[in-house]
PDB file of C-alpha atoms in Angstrom:
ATOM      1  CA  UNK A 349     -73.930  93.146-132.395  1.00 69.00           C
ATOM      2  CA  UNK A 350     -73.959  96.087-129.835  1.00 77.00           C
ATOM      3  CA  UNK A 351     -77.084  97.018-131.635  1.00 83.00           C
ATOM      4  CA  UNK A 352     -78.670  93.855-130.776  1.00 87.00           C
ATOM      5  CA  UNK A 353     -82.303  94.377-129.015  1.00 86.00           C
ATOM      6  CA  UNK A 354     -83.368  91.240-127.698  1.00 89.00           C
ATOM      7  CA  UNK A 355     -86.770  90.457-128.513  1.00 89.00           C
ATOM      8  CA  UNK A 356     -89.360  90.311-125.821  1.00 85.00           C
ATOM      9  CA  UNK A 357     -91.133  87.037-126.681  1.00 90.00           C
ATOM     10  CA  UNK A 358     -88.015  85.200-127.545  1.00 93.00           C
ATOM     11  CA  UNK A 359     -86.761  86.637-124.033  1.00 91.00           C
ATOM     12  CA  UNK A 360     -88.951  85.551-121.804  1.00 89.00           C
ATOM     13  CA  UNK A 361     -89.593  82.307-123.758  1.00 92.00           C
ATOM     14  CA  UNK A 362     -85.696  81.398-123.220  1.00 94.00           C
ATOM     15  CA  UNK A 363     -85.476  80.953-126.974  1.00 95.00           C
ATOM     16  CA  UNK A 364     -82.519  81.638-128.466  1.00 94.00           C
ATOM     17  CA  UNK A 365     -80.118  79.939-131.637  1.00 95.00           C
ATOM     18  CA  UNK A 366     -78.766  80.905-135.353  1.00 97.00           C
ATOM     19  CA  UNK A 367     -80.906  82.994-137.540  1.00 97.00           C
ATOM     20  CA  UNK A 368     -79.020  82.810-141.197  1.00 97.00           C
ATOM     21  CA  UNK A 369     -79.684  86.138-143.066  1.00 97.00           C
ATOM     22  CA  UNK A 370     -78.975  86.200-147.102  1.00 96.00           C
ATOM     23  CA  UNK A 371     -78.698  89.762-148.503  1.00 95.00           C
ATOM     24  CA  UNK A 372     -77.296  91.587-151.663  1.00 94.00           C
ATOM     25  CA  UNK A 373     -75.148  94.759-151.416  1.00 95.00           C
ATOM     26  CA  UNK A 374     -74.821  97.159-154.054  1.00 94.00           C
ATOM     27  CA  UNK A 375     -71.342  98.612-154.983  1.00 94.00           C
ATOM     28  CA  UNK A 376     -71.402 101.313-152.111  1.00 93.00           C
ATOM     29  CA  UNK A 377     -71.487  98.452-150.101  1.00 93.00           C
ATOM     30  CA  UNK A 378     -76.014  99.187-148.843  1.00 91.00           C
ATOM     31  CA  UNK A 379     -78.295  95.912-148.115  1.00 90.00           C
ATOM     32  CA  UNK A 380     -80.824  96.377-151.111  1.00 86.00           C
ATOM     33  CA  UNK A 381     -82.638  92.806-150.370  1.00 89.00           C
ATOM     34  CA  UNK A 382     -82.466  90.902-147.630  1.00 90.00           C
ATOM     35  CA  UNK A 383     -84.339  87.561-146.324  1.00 92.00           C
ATOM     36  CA  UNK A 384     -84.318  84.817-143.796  1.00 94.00           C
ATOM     37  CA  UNK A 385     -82.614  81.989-145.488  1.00 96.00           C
ATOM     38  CA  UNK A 386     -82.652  79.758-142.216  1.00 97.00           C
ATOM     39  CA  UNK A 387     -84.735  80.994-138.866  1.00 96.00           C
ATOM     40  CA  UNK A 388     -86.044  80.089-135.455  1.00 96.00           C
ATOM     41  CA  UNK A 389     -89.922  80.947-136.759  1.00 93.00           C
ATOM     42  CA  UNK A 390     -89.912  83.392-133.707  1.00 95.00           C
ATOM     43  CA  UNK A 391     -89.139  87.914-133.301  1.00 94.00           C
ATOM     44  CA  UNK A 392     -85.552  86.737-133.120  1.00 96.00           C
ATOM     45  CA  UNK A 393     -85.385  86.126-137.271  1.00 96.00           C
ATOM     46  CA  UNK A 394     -87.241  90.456-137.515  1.00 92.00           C
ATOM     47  CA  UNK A 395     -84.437  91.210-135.560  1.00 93.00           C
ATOM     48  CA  UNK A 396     -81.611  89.325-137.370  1.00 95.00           C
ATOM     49  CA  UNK A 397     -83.278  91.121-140.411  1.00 92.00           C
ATOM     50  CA  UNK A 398     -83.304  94.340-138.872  1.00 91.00           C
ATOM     51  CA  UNK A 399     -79.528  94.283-137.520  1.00 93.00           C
ATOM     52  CA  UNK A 400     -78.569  93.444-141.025  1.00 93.00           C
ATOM     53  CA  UNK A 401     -80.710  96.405-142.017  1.00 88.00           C
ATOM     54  CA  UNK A 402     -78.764  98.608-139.837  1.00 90.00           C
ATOM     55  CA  UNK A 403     -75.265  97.512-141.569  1.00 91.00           C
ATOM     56  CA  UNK A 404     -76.614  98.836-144.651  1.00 89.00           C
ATOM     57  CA  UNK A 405     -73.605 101.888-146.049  1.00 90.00           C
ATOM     58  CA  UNK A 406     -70.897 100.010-143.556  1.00 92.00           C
ATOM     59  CA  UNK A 407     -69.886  97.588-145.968  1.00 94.00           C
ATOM     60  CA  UNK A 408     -66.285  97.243-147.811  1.00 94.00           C
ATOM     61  CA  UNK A 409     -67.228  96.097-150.825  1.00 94.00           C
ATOM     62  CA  UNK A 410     -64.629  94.994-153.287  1.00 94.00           C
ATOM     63  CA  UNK A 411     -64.594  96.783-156.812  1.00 92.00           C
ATOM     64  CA  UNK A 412     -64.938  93.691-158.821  1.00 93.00           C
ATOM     65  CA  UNK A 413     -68.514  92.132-156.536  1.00 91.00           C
ATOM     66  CA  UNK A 414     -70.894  91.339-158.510  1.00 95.00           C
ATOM     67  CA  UNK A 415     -73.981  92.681-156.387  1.00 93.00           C
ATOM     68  CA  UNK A 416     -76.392  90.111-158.053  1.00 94.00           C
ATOM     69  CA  UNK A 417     -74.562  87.257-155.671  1.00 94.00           C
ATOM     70  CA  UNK A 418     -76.199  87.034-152.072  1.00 95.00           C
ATOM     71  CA  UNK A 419     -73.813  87.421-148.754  1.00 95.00           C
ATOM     72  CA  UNK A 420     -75.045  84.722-146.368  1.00 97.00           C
ATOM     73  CA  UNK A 421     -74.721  85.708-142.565  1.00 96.00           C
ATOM     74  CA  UNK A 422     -75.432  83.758-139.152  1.00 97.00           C
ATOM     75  CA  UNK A 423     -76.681  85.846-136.210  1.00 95.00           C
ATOM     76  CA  UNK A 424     -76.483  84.077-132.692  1.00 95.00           C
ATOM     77  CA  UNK A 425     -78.693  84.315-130.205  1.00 94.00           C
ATOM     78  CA  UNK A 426     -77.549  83.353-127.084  1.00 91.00           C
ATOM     79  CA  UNK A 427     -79.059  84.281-123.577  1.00 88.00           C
ATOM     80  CA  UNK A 428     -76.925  84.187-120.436  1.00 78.00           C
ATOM     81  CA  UNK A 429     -78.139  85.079-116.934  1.00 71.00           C
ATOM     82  CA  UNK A 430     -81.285  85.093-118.184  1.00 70.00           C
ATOM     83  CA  UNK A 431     -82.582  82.487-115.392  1.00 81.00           C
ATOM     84  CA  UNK A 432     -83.488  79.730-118.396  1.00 86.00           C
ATOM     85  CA  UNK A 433     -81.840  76.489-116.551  1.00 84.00           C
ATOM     86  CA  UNK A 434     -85.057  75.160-115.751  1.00 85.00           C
ATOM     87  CA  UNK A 435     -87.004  75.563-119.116  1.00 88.00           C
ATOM     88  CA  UNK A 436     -86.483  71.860-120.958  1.00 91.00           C
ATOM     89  CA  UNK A 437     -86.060  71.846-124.722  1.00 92.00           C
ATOM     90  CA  UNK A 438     -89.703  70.752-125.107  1.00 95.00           C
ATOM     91  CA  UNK A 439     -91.133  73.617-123.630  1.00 94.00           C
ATOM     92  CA  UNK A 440     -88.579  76.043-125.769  1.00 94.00           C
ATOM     93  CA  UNK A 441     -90.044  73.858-128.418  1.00 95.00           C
ATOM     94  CA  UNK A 442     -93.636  74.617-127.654  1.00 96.00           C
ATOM     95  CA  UNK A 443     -92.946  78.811-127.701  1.00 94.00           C
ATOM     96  CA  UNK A 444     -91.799  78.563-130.911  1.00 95.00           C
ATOM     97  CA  UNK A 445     -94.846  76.506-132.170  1.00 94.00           C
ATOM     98  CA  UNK A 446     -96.786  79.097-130.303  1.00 92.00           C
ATOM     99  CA  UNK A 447     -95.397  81.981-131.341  1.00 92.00           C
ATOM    100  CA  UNK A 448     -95.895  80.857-134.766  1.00 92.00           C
ATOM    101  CA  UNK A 449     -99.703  80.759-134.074  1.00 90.00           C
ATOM    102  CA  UNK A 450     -99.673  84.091-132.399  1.00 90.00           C
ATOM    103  CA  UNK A 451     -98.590  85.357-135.795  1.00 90.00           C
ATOM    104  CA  UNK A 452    -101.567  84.650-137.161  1.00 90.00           C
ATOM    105  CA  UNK A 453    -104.109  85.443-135.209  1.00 94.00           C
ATOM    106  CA  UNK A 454    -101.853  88.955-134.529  1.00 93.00           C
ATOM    107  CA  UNK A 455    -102.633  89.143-138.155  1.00 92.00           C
ATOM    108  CA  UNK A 456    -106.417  89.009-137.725  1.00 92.00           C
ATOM    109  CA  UNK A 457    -106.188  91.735-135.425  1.00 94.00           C
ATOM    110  CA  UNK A 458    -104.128  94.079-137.104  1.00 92.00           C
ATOM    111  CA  UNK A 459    -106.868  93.684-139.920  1.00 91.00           C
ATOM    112  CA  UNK A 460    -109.471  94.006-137.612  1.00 93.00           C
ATOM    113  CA  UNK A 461    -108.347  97.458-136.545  1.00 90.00           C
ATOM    114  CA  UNK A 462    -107.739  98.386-140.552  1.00 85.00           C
ATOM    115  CA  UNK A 463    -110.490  97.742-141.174  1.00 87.00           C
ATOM    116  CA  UNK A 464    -111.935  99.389-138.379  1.00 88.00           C
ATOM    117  CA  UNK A 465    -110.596 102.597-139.845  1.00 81.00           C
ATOM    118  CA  UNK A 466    -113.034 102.229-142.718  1.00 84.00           C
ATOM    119  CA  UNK A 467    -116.045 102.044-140.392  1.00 83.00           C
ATOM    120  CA  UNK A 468    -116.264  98.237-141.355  1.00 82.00           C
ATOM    121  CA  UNK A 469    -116.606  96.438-138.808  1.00 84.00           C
ATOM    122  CA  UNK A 470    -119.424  94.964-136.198  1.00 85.00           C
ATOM    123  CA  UNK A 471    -119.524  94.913-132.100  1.00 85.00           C
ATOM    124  CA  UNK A 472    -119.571  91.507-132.078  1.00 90.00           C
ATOM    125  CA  UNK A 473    -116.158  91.408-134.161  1.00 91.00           C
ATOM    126  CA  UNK A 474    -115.007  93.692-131.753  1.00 91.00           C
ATOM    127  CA  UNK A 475    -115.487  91.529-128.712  1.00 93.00           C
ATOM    128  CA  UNK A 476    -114.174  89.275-130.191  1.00 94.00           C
ATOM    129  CA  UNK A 477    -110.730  90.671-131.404  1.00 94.00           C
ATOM    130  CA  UNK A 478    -110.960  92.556-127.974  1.00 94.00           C
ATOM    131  CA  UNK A 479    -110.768  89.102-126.378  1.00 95.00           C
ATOM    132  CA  UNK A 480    -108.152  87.826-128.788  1.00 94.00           C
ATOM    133  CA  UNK A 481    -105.603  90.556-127.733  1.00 94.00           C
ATOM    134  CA  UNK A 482    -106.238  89.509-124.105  1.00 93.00           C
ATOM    135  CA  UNK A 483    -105.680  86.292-125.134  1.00 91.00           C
ATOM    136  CA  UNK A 484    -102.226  87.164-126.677  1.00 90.00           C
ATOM    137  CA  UNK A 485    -100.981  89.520-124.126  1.00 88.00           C
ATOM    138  CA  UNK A 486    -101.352  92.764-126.030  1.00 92.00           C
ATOM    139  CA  UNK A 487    -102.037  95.000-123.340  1.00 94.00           C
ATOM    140  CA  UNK A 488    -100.964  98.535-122.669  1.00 95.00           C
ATOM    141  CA  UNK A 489     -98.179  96.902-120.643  1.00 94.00           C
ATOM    142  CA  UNK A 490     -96.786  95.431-123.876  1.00 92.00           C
ATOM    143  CA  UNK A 491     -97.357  98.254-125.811  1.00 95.00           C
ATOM    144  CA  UNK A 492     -95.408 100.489-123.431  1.00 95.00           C
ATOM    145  CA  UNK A 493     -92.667  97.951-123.989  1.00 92.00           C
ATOM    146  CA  UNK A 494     -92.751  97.644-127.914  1.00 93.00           C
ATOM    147  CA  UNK A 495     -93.002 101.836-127.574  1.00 96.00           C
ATOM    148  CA  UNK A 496     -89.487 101.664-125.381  1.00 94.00           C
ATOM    149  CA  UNK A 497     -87.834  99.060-127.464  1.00 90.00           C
ATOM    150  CA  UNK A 498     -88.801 101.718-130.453  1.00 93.00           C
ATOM    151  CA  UNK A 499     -87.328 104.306-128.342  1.00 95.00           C
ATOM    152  CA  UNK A 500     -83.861 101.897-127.910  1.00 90.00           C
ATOM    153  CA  UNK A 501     -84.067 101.663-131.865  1.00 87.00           C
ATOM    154  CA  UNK A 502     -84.259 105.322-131.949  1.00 89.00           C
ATOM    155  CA  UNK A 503     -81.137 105.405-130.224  1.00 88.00           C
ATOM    156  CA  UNK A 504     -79.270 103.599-132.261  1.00 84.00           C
ATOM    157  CA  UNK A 505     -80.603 105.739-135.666  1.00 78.00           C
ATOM    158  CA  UNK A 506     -82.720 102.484-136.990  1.00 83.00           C
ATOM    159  CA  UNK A 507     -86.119 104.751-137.814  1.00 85.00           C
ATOM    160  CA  UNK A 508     -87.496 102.109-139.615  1.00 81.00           C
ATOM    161  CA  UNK A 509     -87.430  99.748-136.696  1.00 84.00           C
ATOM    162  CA  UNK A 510     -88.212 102.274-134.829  1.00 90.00           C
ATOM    163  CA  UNK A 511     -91.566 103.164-136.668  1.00 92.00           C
ATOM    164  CA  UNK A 512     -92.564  99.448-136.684  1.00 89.00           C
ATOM    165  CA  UNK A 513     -93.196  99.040-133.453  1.00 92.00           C
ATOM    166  CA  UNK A 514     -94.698 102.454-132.931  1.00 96.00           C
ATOM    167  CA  UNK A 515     -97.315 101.791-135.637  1.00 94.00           C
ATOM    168  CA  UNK A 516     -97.421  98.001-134.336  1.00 94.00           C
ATOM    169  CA  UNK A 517     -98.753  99.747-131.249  1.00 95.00           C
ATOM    170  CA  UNK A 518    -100.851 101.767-133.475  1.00 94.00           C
ATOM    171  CA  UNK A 519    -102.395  99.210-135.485  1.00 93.00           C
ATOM    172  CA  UNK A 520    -103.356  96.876-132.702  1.00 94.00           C
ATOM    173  CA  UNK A 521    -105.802  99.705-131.697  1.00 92.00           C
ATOM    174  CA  UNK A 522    -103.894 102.077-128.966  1.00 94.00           C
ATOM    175  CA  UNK A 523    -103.599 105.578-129.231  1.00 94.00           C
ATOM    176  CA  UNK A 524     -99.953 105.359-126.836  1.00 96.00           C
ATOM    177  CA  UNK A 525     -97.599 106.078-129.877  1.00 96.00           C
ATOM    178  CA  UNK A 526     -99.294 108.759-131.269  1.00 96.00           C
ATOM    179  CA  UNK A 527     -96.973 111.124-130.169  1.00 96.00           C
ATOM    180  CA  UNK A 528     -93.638 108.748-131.150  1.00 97.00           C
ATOM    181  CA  UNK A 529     -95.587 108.522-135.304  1.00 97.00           C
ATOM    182  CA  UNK A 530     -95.816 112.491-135.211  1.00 96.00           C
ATOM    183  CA  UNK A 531     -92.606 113.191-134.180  1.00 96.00           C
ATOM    184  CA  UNK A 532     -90.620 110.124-136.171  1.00 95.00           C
ATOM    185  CA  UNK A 533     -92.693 108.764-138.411  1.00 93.00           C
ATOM    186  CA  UNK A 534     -94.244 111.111-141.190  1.00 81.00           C
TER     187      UNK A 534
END
């Protein structure tokens, strides 16, 4: 739990519960699958995942486990001081909803920008992906704060987590974790 990054949507969104992780360990006690067997549909199940990720080699695992049988874990989320008192559970209710959304159209950008890469694309698609980032909140300010929070992950030797959100940042078309990929990430 010290490891625990709390994600920025989720955050500010005042969103917080009991993500249940289900993983498999193999005799020296590593997570070799993992999955969300009960979320919140919001960045607070990728980092339930992630913090079970990060347990991988710290197990105990008994001589006589049979590593085909999944270990089922609950995560809490729970935000204090975070100035929340006011939000009602309907509009908690609503950021989740949204947030699922944003997943998809996120999607359609991160496309948009692979395929970019390719040289296929139009300027009219690019407007209008352009204007769907706005829309989201995917500006540099966000991206500075998805580079830090890979940073944080850095700290805490999770390169993997690390890397996502430096090619996140990468793949939604800025050039600010370029240096972050060549120095962790290849």
């Amino acid at each position: 739990m010290n490891n625990k990054i709390y994600p920025q949507y989720s955050f500010q969104n005042c969103i917080d519960g009991t993500v249940t992780i289900s993983f498999k360990l193999n005799k020296a006690g590593e997570v070799y699958f993992s999955k969300i067997q009960k979320g919140i549909g919001t960045d607070l199940d990728d980092e339930a995942l992630r913090l079970i990720r990060l347990s991988s080699g710290k197990w105990i695992v008994p001589e006589d486990h049979d590593t085909t049988v999944s270990v089922v874990v609950p995560i809490n989320f729970k935000l204090s001081g975070a100035n929340c008192q006011n939000k009602s559970p309907k509009e908690i209710k609503q950021a989740i909803e949204i947030y699922k959304t944003n997943v998809g159209m996120t999607d359609a950008v991160l496309n948009f920008y692979r395929h970019k890469a390719n040289g296929k694309f139009t300027a009219d698609e690019e407007q209008r992906i352009l204007a769907l980032k706005a829309s989201l909140g995917y500006d540099e300010e966000y991206m500075k704060m998805r580079i830090n929070d890979g940073l944080r992950k850095l700290k805490q030797k999770d390169k993997q987590g690390a890397c996502e959100d430096f090619m996140f940042v990468k793949n939604m078309g800025y050039d600010l974790a370029d240096e972050q990929i060549a120095k962790y990430c290849n």
